[in-house]
Tab-separated table of C-alpha atoms and ligand atoms in Angstrom:
chain	number	residue	atom	x	y	z
Z	1	UNK	CA	189.634	219.874	-45.000
Z	2	UNK	CA	188.940	218.782	-48.547
Z	3	UNK	CA	187.373	221.853	-49.725
Z	4	UNK	CA	184.214	221.764	-47.651
Z	5	UNK	CA	182.284	224.815	-46.398
Z	6	UNK	CA	181.613	225.770	-43.058
Z	7	UNK	CA	178.478	227.252	-42.646
Z	8	UNK	CA	178.183	229.682	-39.882
Z	9	UNK	CA	176.076	232.427	-37.950
Z	10	UNK	CA	178.320	235.466	-36.519
Z	11	UNK	CA	176.842	237.854	-34.411
Z	12	UNK	CA	176.962	241.213	-36.118
Z	13	UNK	CA	175.117	243.803	-33.610
Z	14	UNK	CA	173.918	243.133	-30.254
Z	15	UNK	CA	170.115	243.195	-29.644
Z	16	UNK	CA	168.820	246.081	-27.481
Z	17	UNK	CA	165.744	244.046	-26.655
Z	18	UNK	CA	164.514	240.830	-28.290
Z	19	UNK	CA	167.299	239.627	-30.612
Z	20	UNK	CA	166.304	238.356	-34.470
Z	21	UNK	CA	167.972	237.122	-37.416
Z	22	UNK	CA	168.748	241.057	-38.054
Z	23	UNK	CA	171.589	240.817	-35.352
Z	24	UNK	CA	173.537	237.488	-37.292
Z	25	UNK	CA	174.800	236.990	-40.725
Z	26	UNK	CA	174.969	234.054	-42.247
Z	27	UNK	CA	178.116	233.132	-43.983
Z	28	UNK	CA	179.814	230.535	-45.620
Z	29	UNK	CA	183.765	229.956	-44.894
Z	30	UNK	CA	186.373	227.161	-45.904
Z	31	UNK	CA	188.037	225.502	-43.012
Z	32	UNK	CA	191.766	226.234	-42.174
Z	33	UNK	CA	194.075	223.188	-42.107
Z	34	UNK	CA	194.686	222.556	-38.792
Z	35	UNK	CA	197.837	223.556	-36.368
Z	36	UNK	CA	199.307	221.163	-33.864
Z	37	UNK	CA	197.227	220.817	-31.063
Z	38	UNK	CA	193.992	221.613	-32.745
Z	39	UNK	CA	191.060	219.361	-33.367
Z	40	UNK	CA	188.400	219.329	-35.931
Z	41	UNK	CA	184.827	219.039	-34.979
Z	42	UNK	CA	182.015	218.426	-36.999
Z	43	UNK	CA	178.701	219.414	-35.122
Z	44	UNK	CA	175.690	217.573	-34.701
Z	45	UNK	CA	173.641	218.905	-31.973
Z	46	UNK	CA	173.276	222.490	-30.533
Z	47	UNK	CA	171.847	223.119	-27.197
Z	48	UNK	CA	169.469	226.165	-26.748
Z	49	UNK	CA	169.503	227.873	-23.754
Z	50	UNK	CA	168.113	231.516	-22.289
Z	51	UNK	CA	171.668	232.512	-21.168
Z	52	UNK	CA	172.605	233.106	-24.860
Z	53	UNK	CA	170.630	236.293	-25.279
Z	54	UNK	CA	172.832	237.354	-22.143
Z	55	UNK	CA	175.860	236.369	-24.492
Z	56	UNK	CA	175.072	238.551	-27.022
Z	57	UNK	CA	174.430	241.453	-24.979
Z	58	UNK	CA	176.683	242.069	-22.165
Z	59	UNK	CA	179.478	240.435	-20.065
Z	60	UNK	CA	178.415	238.341	-17.235
Z	61	UNK	CA	180.159	235.491	-15.928
Z	62	UNK	CA	181.599	235.121	-19.045
Z	63	UNK	CA	182.405	237.817	-21.621
Z	64	UNK	CA	179.806	238.917	-24.221
Z	65	UNK	CA	180.380	237.406	-27.814
Z	66	UNK	CA	182.675	239.703	-29.752
Z	67	UNK	CA	180.967	241.155	-32.966
Z	68	UNK	CA	182.010	239.525	-35.915
Z	69	UNK	CA	182.172	236.225	-34.474
Z	70	UNK	CA	180.656	232.935	-34.230
Z	71	UNK	CA	177.365	232.908	-31.773
Z	72	UNK	CA	178.548	231.286	-28.885
Z	73	UNK	CA	176.249	227.616	-28.135
Z	74	UNK	CA	176.800	224.453	-26.249
Z	75	UNK	CA	176.397	221.587	-28.601
Z	76	UNK	CA	178.096	218.042	-29.301
Z	77	UNK	CA	180.198	217.347	-31.956
Z	78	UNK	CA	182.340	214.540	-33.575
Z	79	UNK	CA	186.232	214.837	-34.086
Z	80	UNK	CA	186.614	214.382	-37.571
Z	81	UNK	CA	190.233	215.809	-37.735
Z	82	UNK	CA	192.943	215.746	-34.847
Z	83	UNK	CA	196.748	217.213	-34.297
Z	84	UNK	CA	196.060	216.699	-30.360
Z	85	UNK	CA	196.852	213.061	-28.643
Z	86	UNK	CA	193.871	213.841	-26.181
Z	87	UNK	CA	191.181	213.541	-28.633
Z	88	UNK	CA	190.520	210.478	-31.517
Z	89	UNK	CA	189.091	210.878	-34.866
Z	90	UNK	CA	185.218	209.744	-34.173
Z	91	UNK	CA	185.252	210.624	-30.548
Z	92	UNK	CA	182.015	212.288	-29.494
Z	93	UNK	CA	182.913	215.708	-27.518
Z	94	UNK	CA	180.637	218.103	-25.943
Z	95	UNK	CA	181.073	221.721	-24.703
Z	96	UNK	CA	180.922	225.389	-26.626
Z	97	UNK	CA	180.904	224.596	-30.198
Z	98	UNK	CA	178.953	227.577	-31.724
Z	99	UNK	CA	176.491	227.825	-34.581
Z	100	UNK	CA	178.605	226.371	-37.308
Z	101	UNK	CA	178.673	223.102	-39.141
Z	102	UNK	CA	182.580	222.644	-37.935
Z	103	UNK	CA	184.848	223.885	-35.211
Z	104	UNK	CA	188.441	224.034	-35.129
Z	105	UNK	CA	189.447	224.031	-31.524
Z	106	UNK	CA	192.623	224.583	-30.102
Z	107	UNK	CA	194.649	226.050	-26.967
Z	108	UNK	CA	192.608	227.285	-24.307
Z	109	UNK	CA	189.087	226.761	-25.830
Z	110	UNK	CA	190.070	223.301	-25.846
Z	111	UNK	CA	189.367	223.596	-21.842
Z	112	UNK	CA	185.734	223.676	-22.467
Z	113	UNK	CA	185.455	220.638	-24.549
Z	114	UNK	CA	185.434	217.267	-23.072
Z	115	UNK	CA	184.693	213.687	-24.229
Z	116	UNK	CA	180.988	212.894	-24.001
Z	117	UNK	CA	180.512	209.991	-20.967
Z	118	UNK	CA	180.535	206.524	-22.680
Z	119	UNK	CA	176.798	205.023	-23.630
Z	120	UNK	CA	175.244	208.562	-23.066
Z	121	UNK	CA	172.794	209.564	-25.629
Z	122	UNK	CA	173.526	213.441	-26.951
Z	123	UNK	CA	170.007	214.265	-26.085
Z	124	UNK	CA	170.446	213.217	-22.359
Z	125	UNK	CA	173.677	214.849	-22.418
Z	126	UNK	CA	172.282	218.210	-22.970
Z	127	UNK	CA	169.262	217.805	-21.300
Z	128	UNK	CA	169.332	215.547	-17.786
Z	129	UNK	CA	173.418	215.901	-17.464
Z	130	UNK	CA	173.739	219.874	-18.341
Z	131	UNK	CA	170.467	221.666	-17.677
Z	132	UNK	CA	169.224	218.955	-15.206
Z	133	UNK	CA	172.726	219.785	-12.847
Z	134	UNK	CA	170.980	223.497	-12.597
Z	135	UNK	CA	168.093	221.999	-11.195
Z	136	UNK	CA	170.109	219.393	-8.905
Z	137	UNK	CA	172.622	221.988	-7.592
Z	138	UNK	CA	169.695	224.712	-7.142
Z	139	UNK	CA	167.358	222.250	-5.458
Z	140	UNK	CA	169.925	220.589	-3.409
Z	141	UNK	CA	172.638	223.434	-2.464
Z	142	UNK	CA	170.975	226.297	-2.837
Z	143	UNK	CA	167.101	225.500	-1.568
Z	144	UNK	CA	168.301	223.174	0.387
Z	145	UNK	CA	164.689	221.555	0.228
Z	146	UNK	CA	163.395	219.455	3.187
Z	147	UNK	CA	160.876	216.498	3.398
Z	148	UNK	CA	157.221	217.849	3.885
Z	149	UNK	CA	158.326	221.734	2.945
Z	150	UNK	CA	156.595	223.673	-0.235
Z	151	UNK	CA	158.511	224.083	-2.964
Z	152	UNK	CA	157.723	226.361	-5.804
Z	153	UNK	CA	159.065	226.773	-9.371
Z	154	UNK	CA	158.684	228.974	-12.444
Z	155	UNK	CA	159.151	227.888	-15.949
Z	156	UNK	CA	158.084	224.516	-14.633
Z	157	UNK	CA	157.436	222.473	-17.700
Z	158	UNK	CA	161.017	223.755	-19.239
Z	159	UNK	CA	164.406	222.086	-18.946
Z	160	UNK	CA	165.438	223.359	-15.669
Z	161	UNK	CA	162.105	223.861	-13.931
Z	162	UNK	CA	160.684	220.290	-14.796
Z	163	UNK	CA	163.368	218.215	-13.213
Z	164	UNK	CA	164.154	220.958	-10.191
Z	165	UNK	CA	160.338	220.158	-9.338
Z	166	UNK	CA	160.675	216.542	-9.838
Z	167	UNK	CA	163.710	216.497	-7.615
Z	168	UNK	CA	162.099	218.564	-4.890
Z	169	UNK	CA	159.077	215.608	-5.237
Z	170	UNK	CA	161.546	212.957	-4.813
Z	171	UNK	CA	163.179	214.446	-1.973
Z	172	UNK	CA	159.504	214.693	0.103
Z	173	UNK	CA	158.354	218.338	-0.898
Z	174	UNK	CA	155.121	219.362	-1.635
Z	175	UNK	CA	155.560	220.702	-5.521
Z	176	UNK	CA	153.792	223.420	-7.387
Z	177	UNK	CA	154.793	224.518	-10.573
Z	178	UNK	CA	154.155	227.692	-12.688
Z	179	UNK	CA	153.694	227.498	-16.723
Z	180	UNK	CA	152.173	228.727	-19.291
Z	181	UNK	CA	149.237	227.168	-20.706
Z	182	UNK	CA	146.712	224.047	-20.029
Z	183	UNK	CA	148.968	221.390	-21.692
Z	184	UNK	CA	152.179	222.389	-20.161
Z	185	UNK	CA	150.235	222.485	-16.644
Z	186	UNK	CA	148.473	219.159	-17.712
Z	187	UNK	CA	151.916	217.267	-18.115
Z	188	UNK	CA	153.063	218.388	-14.688
Z	189	UNK	CA	150.276	217.208	-12.760
Z	190	UNK	CA	149.758	214.160	-14.437
Z	191	UNK	CA	153.094	213.095	-15.635
Z	192	UNK	CA	155.727	214.854	-13.484
Z	193	UNK	CA	153.908	214.086	-10.452
Z	194	UNK	CA	153.375	217.881	-9.340
Z	195	UNK	CA	150.916	218.566	-6.387
Z	196	UNK	CA	149.610	221.280	-8.027
Z	197	UNK	CA	150.253	223.676	-11.377
Z	198	UNK	CA	149.429	227.339	-12.187
Z	199	UNK	CA	148.952	228.776	-15.622
Z	200	UNK	CA	150.323	232.079	-15.396
Z	201	UNK	CA	149.147	233.080	-18.741
Z	202	UNK	CA	145.329	232.330	-17.589
Z	203	UNK	CA	145.184	232.624	-14.033
Z	204	UNK	CA	146.060	235.317	-11.328
Z	205	UNK	CA	149.188	233.919	-9.904
Z	206	UNK	CA	149.402	235.622	-6.407
Z	207	UNK	CA	145.439	234.083	-5.365
Z	208	UNK	CA	146.596	230.692	-7.139
Z	209	UNK	CA	149.766	230.668	-5.117
Z	210	UNK	CA	147.663	231.209	-2.015
Z	211	UNK	CA	145.189	228.406	-2.732
Z	212	UNK	CA	147.993	226.069	-3.595
Z	213	UNK	CA	150.442	226.764	-1.063
Z	214	UNK	CA	148.003	227.131	2.084
Z	215	UNK	CA	151.070	226.567	4.226
Z	216	UNK	CA	153.038	229.635	2.570
Z	217	UNK	CA	156.293	229.118	0.217
Z	218	UNK	CA	159.798	227.531	1.362
Z	219	UNK	CA	161.618	227.253	-1.351
Z	220	UNK	CA	160.974	229.290	-4.623
Z	221	UNK	CA	163.078	228.127	-7.578
Z	222	UNK	CA	162.785	231.357	-9.540
Z	223	UNK	CA	163.466	230.773	-13.492
Z	224	UNK	CA	161.555	233.734	-14.165
Z	225	UNK	CA	161.983	236.801	-12.139
Z	226	UNK	CA	159.414	239.994	-12.410
Z	227	UNK	CA	155.945	239.949	-11.400
Z	228	UNK	CA	155.713	235.901	-10.353
Z	229	UNK	CA	158.531	236.562	-8.050
Z	230	UNK	CA	156.976	239.119	-6.317
Z	231	UNK	CA	154.194	237.433	-5.990
Z	232	UNK	CA	156.014	234.446	-4.292
Z	233	UNK	CA	157.992	236.701	-2.062
Z	234	UNK	CA	154.583	237.788	-0.940
Z	235	UNK	CA	153.951	234.490	0.380
Z	236	UNK	CA	157.213	233.189	1.786
Z	237	UNK	CA	157.864	231.216	5.077
Z	238	UNK	CA	160.418	231.775	7.978
Z	239	UNK	CA	163.820	230.890	6.762
Z	240	UNK	CA	162.547	230.594	3.068
Z	241	UNK	CA	165.398	230.200	0.406
Z	242	UNK	CA	165.124	231.707	-3.133
Z	243	UNK	CA	167.190	229.922	-6.201
Z	244	UNK	CA	168.109	232.840	-8.343
Z	245	UNK	CA	168.459	230.639	-11.510
Z	246	UNK	CA	167.149	232.892	-13.807
Z	247	UNK	CA	164.781	235.899	-15.082
Z	248	UNK	CA	163.713	234.991	-18.310
Z	249	UNK	CA	160.945	237.467	-18.338
Z	250	UNK	CA	163.369	240.131	-18.434
Z	251	UNK	CA	166.195	238.980	-20.551
Z	252	UNK	CA	164.663	240.403	-23.969
Z	253	UNK	CA	163.862	243.921	-22.155
Z	254	UNK	CA	166.123	246.766	-21.630
Z	255	UNK	CA	166.247	246.366	-18.163
Z	256	UNK	CA	165.015	244.532	-14.937
Z	257	UNK	CA	161.863	245.399	-13.040
Z	258	UNK	CA	161.975	246.336	-9.509
Z	259	UNK	CA	160.603	244.194	-7.100
Z	260	UNK	CA	158.073	245.493	-4.294
Z	261	UNK	CA	157.994	242.505	-2.098
Z	262	UNK	CA	161.605	242.442	-1.401
Z	263	UNK	CA	161.572	243.405	2.214
Z	264	UNK	CA	159.663	240.360	3.267
Z	265	UNK	CA	163.258	238.708	3.036
Z	266	UNK	CA	164.093	240.717	6.312
Z	267	UNK	CA	161.292	239.616	8.598
Z	268	UNK	CA	161.027	236.042	7.272
Z	269	UNK	CA	164.787	235.941	7.537
Z	270	UNK	CA	164.797	234.579	4.125
Z	271	UNK	CA	167.577	234.102	1.441
Z	272	UNK	CA	167.787	234.675	-1.945
Z	273	UNK	CA	171.207	233.299	-3.405
Z	274	UNK	CA	172.148	233.508	-7.153
Z	275	UNK	CA	173.524	229.947	-8.949
Z	276	UNK	CA	175.507	229.522	-11.853
Z	277	UNK	CA	176.101	226.213	-12.659
Z	278	UNK	CA	179.707	226.478	-13.861
Z	279	UNK	CA	180.810	226.456	-10.135
Z	280	UNK	CA	179.941	223.301	-9.764
Z	281	UNK	CA	182.155	221.506	-12.382
Z	282	UNK	CA	184.089	219.538	-9.755
Z	283	UNK	CA	180.751	217.874	-8.567
Z	284	UNK	CA	179.506	217.492	-12.048
Z	285	UNK	CA	180.307	213.499	-12.216
Z	286	UNK	CA	178.523	212.844	-8.523
Z	287	UNK	CA	175.458	214.459	-9.656
Z	288	UNK	CA	175.360	212.664	-13.184
Z	289	UNK	CA	175.174	209.349	-11.143
Z	290	UNK	CA	172.142	210.552	-8.944
Z	291	UNK	CA	170.503	212.208	-11.987
Z	292	UNK	CA	171.012	209.058	-13.986
Z	293	UNK	CA	170.027	206.551	-11.414
Z	294	UNK	CA	166.709	208.652	-10.665
Z	295	UNK	CA	165.978	208.569	-14.327
Z	296	UNK	CA	166.667	204.804	-15.265
Z	297	UNK	CA	164.527	203.912	-12.239
Z	298	UNK	CA	161.864	206.227	-13.866
Z	299	UNK	CA	161.627	209.031	-10.859
Z	300	UNK	CA	162.714	211.747	-13.593
Z	301	UNK	CA	160.533	212.646	-16.764
Z	302	UNK	CA	162.450	214.604	-19.306
Z	303	UNK	CA	160.915	216.180	-22.412
Z	304	UNK	CA	163.350	216.824	-25.145
Z	305	UNK	CA	161.954	219.246	-28.023
Z	306	UNK	CA	163.681	218.921	-31.352
Z	307	UNK	CA	164.148	221.472	-34.157
Z	308	UNK	CA	166.476	220.377	-37.503
Z	309	UNK	CA	168.676	222.762	-39.303
Z	310	UNK	CA	171.580	224.956	-38.665
Z	311	UNK	CA	169.827	227.756	-41.051
Z	312	UNK	CA	167.230	227.387	-38.152
Z	313	UNK	CA	169.316	228.754	-35.203
Z	314	UNK	CA	168.073	232.098	-34.302
Z	315	UNK	CA	164.390	231.154	-34.484
Z	316	UNK	CA	164.632	227.941	-32.458
Z	317	UNK	CA	166.447	229.665	-29.625
Z	318	UNK	CA	163.500	232.459	-30.019
Z	319	UNK	CA	161.021	229.459	-29.167
Z	320	UNK	CA	162.332	229.891	-25.369
Z	321	UNK	CA	161.103	233.105	-25.387
Z	322	UNK	CA	157.584	232.547	-26.326
Z	323	UNK	CA	157.210	229.616	-24.691
Z	324	UNK	CA	156.626	227.539	-28.086
Z	325	UNK	CA	159.498	224.833	-26.828
Z	326	UNK	CA	158.171	222.062	-24.389
Z	327	UNK	CA	161.324	220.698	-22.591
Z	328	UNK	CA	164.729	221.260	-23.523
Z	329	UNK	CA	164.732	222.839	-26.832
Z	330	UNK	CA	167.835	221.191	-28.874
Z	331	UNK	CA	168.843	221.843	-32.648
Z	332	UNK	CA	170.045	218.974	-34.549
Z	333	UNK	CA	172.310	219.979	-37.392
Z	334	UNK	CA	173.560	217.145	-38.904
Z	335	UNK	CA	173.062	213.242	-39.076
Z	336	UNK	CA	174.110	210.714	-36.347
Z	337	UNK	CA	177.868	210.144	-36.507
Z	338	UNK	CA	178.838	207.752	-39.346
Z	339	UNK	CA	180.079	204.393	-37.701
Z	340	UNK	CA	182.853	204.421	-40.293
Z	341	UNK	CA	184.807	207.460	-38.537
Z	342	UNK	CA	185.239	205.206	-35.501
I	401	NAP	N1	171.978	229.892	-13.568
I	401	NAP	C1	172.204	228.886	-14.284
I	401	NAP	O1	173.704	228.756	-14.167
I	401	NAP	C2	171.202	228.926	-15.638
I	401	NAP	C3	171.524	227.486	-16.097
I	401	NAP	C4	170.722	227.176	-16.774
I	401	NAP	C5	169.499	227.727	-17.324
I	401	NAP	N2	169.090	228.740	-16.256
I	401	NAP	C6	167.965	229.386	-16.354
I	401	NAP	O2	166.950	228.504	-16.112
I	401	NAP	C7	165.896	229.116	-16.553
I	401	NAP	C8	165.383	227.851	-17.524
I	401	NAP	O3	166.137	227.498	-18.520
I	401	NAP	P1	165.696	226.446	-19.484
I	401	NAP	O4	167.171	226.308	-20.297
I	401	NAP	O5	165.228	225.063	-18.668
I	401	NAP	O6	164.418	227.081	-20.328
I	401	NAP	P2	163.005	226.377	-20.289
I	401	NAP	O7	162.482	226.762	-19.239
I	401	NAP	O8	163.060	225.163	-21.216
I	401	NAP	O9	162.467	227.540	-21.477
I	401	NAP	C9	162.430	228.780	-21.420
I	401	NAP	C10	160.943	228.736	-20.746
I	401	NAP	O10	160.613	230.378	-20.341
I	401	NAP	C11	159.217	230.545	-20.057
I	401	NAP	N3	159.163	231.848	-20.672
I	401	NAP	C12	159.313	232.551	-21.210
I	401	NAP	N4	159.255	233.836	-21.184
I	401	NAP	C13	158.514	233.936	-19.893
I	401	NAP	C14	157.866	234.985	-19.385
I	401	NAP	N5	157.716	235.958	-19.813
I	401	NAP	N6	157.428	234.681	-18.144
I	401	NAP	C15	157.522	233.633	-17.681
I	401	NAP	N7	157.974	232.354	-17.908
I	401	NAP	C16	158.561	232.642	-19.718
I	401	NAP	C17	158.596	229.983	-21.118
I	401	NAP	O11	157.894	228.582	-20.640
I	401	NAP	P3	156.095	229.142	-20.624
I	401	NAP	O12	155.513	228.300	-21.686
I	401	NAP	O13	155.833	228.505	-18.990
I	401	NAP	O14	155.962	230.562	-20.301
I	401	NAP	C18	159.934	228.695	-21.990
I	401	NAP	O15	159.201	227.422	-22.472
I	401	NAP	C19	166.257	230.549	-17.217
I	401	NAP	O16	165.834	231.850	-16.920
I	401	NAP	C20	167.661	230.125	-17.514
I	401	NAP	O17	168.575	231.643	-18.074
I	401	NAP	C21	170.215	229.453	-15.580
């Protein structure tokens, strides 16, 4: 493509604990001519997701990124060349685009690329309509929260957690959020409408859970695992549901910490259930309509934290592990699409 260079971050070694720039190589390559069936995307936005550290390290619900290949990332790109009748030049698409300026997509990889729904701002597609989906299905399908129940969520000011808590509130629960720092906790109480917030960096989580959840905990939406999960387990009610969404407090460690209080699940007939959002793909359209309706009615607040520049991809992703991000962390890597391309 007209001698343009493609800047890419390749994964070149697997982090043992936390990742850093040493695990990646910054390269500039040329863009190959398209073959029949392929499309060329100019990437505009990248989503930063805690799962990416897992994709660097191990096979999970998806195979780990092969060494020497472009780091996997969800994002939004614009079709700038197409040899595929299903994709028109100028169209915006989202899916797995990778840490690179341009993505050549063809064959089976096209299954992971879809057109952006009309009139959807990219920021909202990568937040409310992506991580918000995780929150939606976690709360409604696994948590099955009922009006009047006590719902606790960790990483509560983050992309998934903030939406999970607000959905539980809409469904009539009493909602307590656990987050790091006074600014995030104040936002939860004043802006997101949570009933209480616990600053796990400054307060003792166990005693504060006892204070803020005097009737025990019915649903816990777990984004962090570790000690916070243990403190919640010690306070669950009969038939409690624990939504196992994430365990970010251990992702940068070499191993997961053991739980002391899991036998409470036996006596309380509780249930812990894992969630992988891709299992709900067939129901995304239905959930988007519900989430979009709540958002348009001003019932859901979504913070989006935007960094700029492909060269900043590793350090922007790292913000998730220090809590520097406030809401959905995105990386804008190119200017908005040019109208001339449509
Ligand atoms: N299962 C699925 O399908 C699925 C899909 C999407 C996301 N997830 C999971 O959902 C969770 C949240 O993801 P997200 O995209 O919404 O990210 P996020 O919550 O917007 O950002 C990550 C947050 O994690 C918190 N954190 C980092 N280290 C921590 C620690 N040691 N202890 C406690 N909190 C810590 C930080 O918040 P504080 O400032 O509050 O510490 C940070 O802001 C992650 O565990 C992720 O893996 C799962």
